């Protein structure tokens, strides 16, 4: 993400507040949600081209970060996920570190392998999957640069 472009923070109240705290503290505050680790994801909107920011719980798979497009078990994907499908190049902040990454939805085999670990990181994911007929996507964020 070019540093001179403005980032629009999620309009959701708690997400906006946590994203602001996370960024303004340089990644030293707001880094978890009830004990589950969180990152900041900056992604480009598919229609407007504007950069947007949200806070997401994450897991790990080796050096990669994993995020879950759960939307609380809703029947439709979260908007950030739909935007990643169109524009997979993102910026990520994990704690004090910011880096660029490429987002890729995991295939069935990899998703099956990592899902138990993600449920361990955030147990409500199991209930979210039971609430919906869609298979909740898991997205790999693979570092592409500094």
GROMACS .gro file of N, CA, C and O in nm, residues 46 68-85 105 111 129 132-139:
model
  120
   46UNK      N    1  -1.289  -0.346  -0.414
   46UNK     CA    2  -1.303  -0.392  -0.552
   46UNK      C    3  -1.377  -0.292  -0.640
   46UNK      O    4  -1.357  -0.289  -0.760
   68UNK      N    5  -0.983  -1.606   0.892
   68UNK     CA    6  -1.104  -1.684   0.869
   68UNK      C    7  -1.218  -1.591   0.829
   68UNK      O    8  -1.249  -1.496   0.901
   69UNK      N    9  -1.281  -1.618   0.716
   69UNK     CA   10  -1.391  -1.535   0.664
   69UNK      C   11  -1.524  -1.585   0.721
   69UNK      O   12  -1.613  -1.630   0.649
   70UNK      N   13  -1.538  -1.576   0.852
   70UNK     CA   14  -1.653  -1.637   0.919
   70UNK      C   15  -1.779  -1.550   0.919
   70UNK      O   16  -1.889  -1.603   0.908
   71UNK      N   17  -1.764  -1.422   0.935
   71UNK     CA   18  -1.877  -1.328   0.950
   71UNK      C   19  -1.977  -1.382   1.052
   71UNK      O   20  -2.098  -1.377   1.031
   72UNK      N   21  -1.924  -1.439   1.160
   72UNK     CA   22  -2.008  -1.489   1.268
   72UNK      C   23  -2.101  -1.602   1.230
   72UNK      O   24  -2.201  -1.627   1.296
   73UNK      N   25  -2.070  -1.672   1.119
   73UNK     CA   26  -2.154  -1.782   1.074
   73UNK      C   27  -2.267  -1.739   0.981
   73UNK      O   28  -2.358  -1.818   0.955
   74UNK      N   29  -2.260  -1.616   0.931
   74UNK     CA   30  -2.362  -1.568   0.837
   74UNK      C   31  -2.356  -1.649   0.708
   74UNK      O   32  -2.255  -1.714   0.679
   75UNK      N   33  -2.463  -1.642   0.631
   75UNK     CA   34  -2.470  -1.719   0.506
   75UNK      C   35  -2.394  -1.655   0.391
   75UNK      O   36  -2.379  -1.716   0.286
   76UNK      N   37  -2.348  -1.531   0.408
   76UNK     CA   38  -2.270  -1.467   0.304
   76UNK      C   39  -2.130  -1.434   0.357
   76UNK      O   40  -2.110  -1.422   0.477
   77UNK      N   41  -2.037  -1.421   0.263
   77UNK     CA   42  -1.899  -1.389   0.299
   77UNK      C   43  -1.889  -1.245   0.350
   77UNK      O   44  -1.965  -1.158   0.306
   78UNK      N   45  -1.793  -1.218   0.438
   78UNK     CA   46  -1.769  -1.079   0.478
   78UNK      C   47  -1.717  -0.999   0.358
   78UNK      O   48  -1.653  -1.055   0.268
   79UNK      N   49  -1.744  -0.870   0.358
   79UNK     CA   50  -1.703  -0.787   0.244
   79UNK      C   51  -1.552  -0.786   0.225
   79UNK      O   52  -1.503  -0.782   0.112
   80UNK      N   53  -1.475  -0.792   0.335
   80UNK     CA   54  -1.330  -0.790   0.317
   80UNK      C   55  -1.285  -0.911   0.234
   80UNK      O   56  -1.193  -0.900   0.154
   81UNK      N   57  -1.352  -1.025   0.253
   81UNK     CA   58  -1.314  -1.144   0.178
   81UNK      C   59  -1.346  -1.128   0.030
   81UNK      O   60  -1.265  -1.164  -0.057
   82UNK      N   61  -1.462  -1.075  -0.001
   82UNK     CA   62  -1.501  -1.053  -0.141
   82UNK      C   63  -1.400  -0.958  -0.207
   82UNK      O   64  -1.361  -0.978  -0.323
   83UNK      N   65  -1.354  -0.858  -0.134
   83UNK     CA   66  -1.254  -0.766  -0.187
   83UNK      C   67  -1.120  -0.835  -0.209
   83UNK      O   68  -1.051  -0.808  -0.308
   84UNK      N   69  -1.082  -0.927  -0.120
   84UNK     CA   70  -0.955  -0.999  -0.137
   84UNK      C   71  -0.958  -1.089  -0.260
   84UNK      O   72  -0.855  -1.107  -0.325
   85UNK      N   73  -1.075  -1.144  -0.292
   85UNK     CA   74  -1.086  -1.226  -0.412
   85UNK      C   75  -1.053  -1.144  -0.536
   85UNK      O   76  -0.993  -1.193  -0.631
  105UNK      N   77  -0.706  -1.807  -0.082
  105UNK     CA   78  -0.800  -1.896  -0.013
  105UNK      C   79  -0.745  -2.038  -0.018
  105UNK      O   80  -0.705  -2.087  -0.124
  111UNK      N   81  -0.733  -2.652   0.417
  111UNK     CA   82  -0.830  -2.600   0.513
  111UNK      C   83  -0.859  -2.704   0.621
  111UNK      O   84  -0.862  -2.673   0.740
  129UNK      N   85  -1.929  -2.231   1.194
  129UNK     CA   86  -1.938  -2.323   1.081
  129UNK      C   87  -2.069  -2.402   1.087
  129UNK      O   88  -2.130  -2.429   0.984
  132UNK      N   89  -2.397  -2.215   0.938
  132UNK     CA   90  -2.412  -2.181   0.797
  132UNK      C   91  -2.390  -2.303   0.706
  132UNK      O   92  -2.319  -2.396   0.744
  133UNK      N   93  -2.451  -2.299   0.590
  133UNK     CA   94  -2.431  -2.406   0.492
  133UNK      C   95  -2.305  -2.384   0.409
  133UNK      O   96  -2.256  -2.477   0.346
  134UNK      N   97  -2.254  -2.261   0.407
  134UNK     CA   98  -2.132  -2.236   0.328
  134UNK      C   99  -2.011  -2.286   0.406
  134UNK      O  100  -2.010  -2.285   0.529
  135UNK      N  101  -1.911  -2.333   0.333
  135UNK     CA  102  -1.786  -2.366   0.400
  135UNK      C  103  -1.713  -2.234   0.423
  135UNK      O  104  -1.687  -2.160   0.329
  136UNK      N  105  -1.684  -2.207   0.548
  136UNK     CA  106  -1.618  -2.081   0.582
  136UNK      C  107  -1.476  -2.083   0.526
  136UNK      O  108  -1.398  -2.172   0.560
  137UNK      N  109  -1.443  -1.986   0.441
  137UNK     CA  110  -1.308  -1.982   0.383
  137UNK      C  111  -1.199  -1.948   0.484
  137UNK      O  112  -1.220  -1.869   0.576
  138UNK      N  113  -1.085  -2.010   0.463
  138UNK     CA  114  -0.963  -1.975   0.537
  138UNK      C  115  -0.867  -1.917   0.434
  138UNK      O  116  -0.846  -1.974   0.327
  139UNK      N  117  -0.809  -1.802   0.469
  139UNK     CA  118  -0.721  -1.731   0.377
  139UNK      C  119  -0.580  -1.728   0.433
  139UNK      O  120  -0.557  -1.696   0.549
   0.00000   0.00000   0.00000
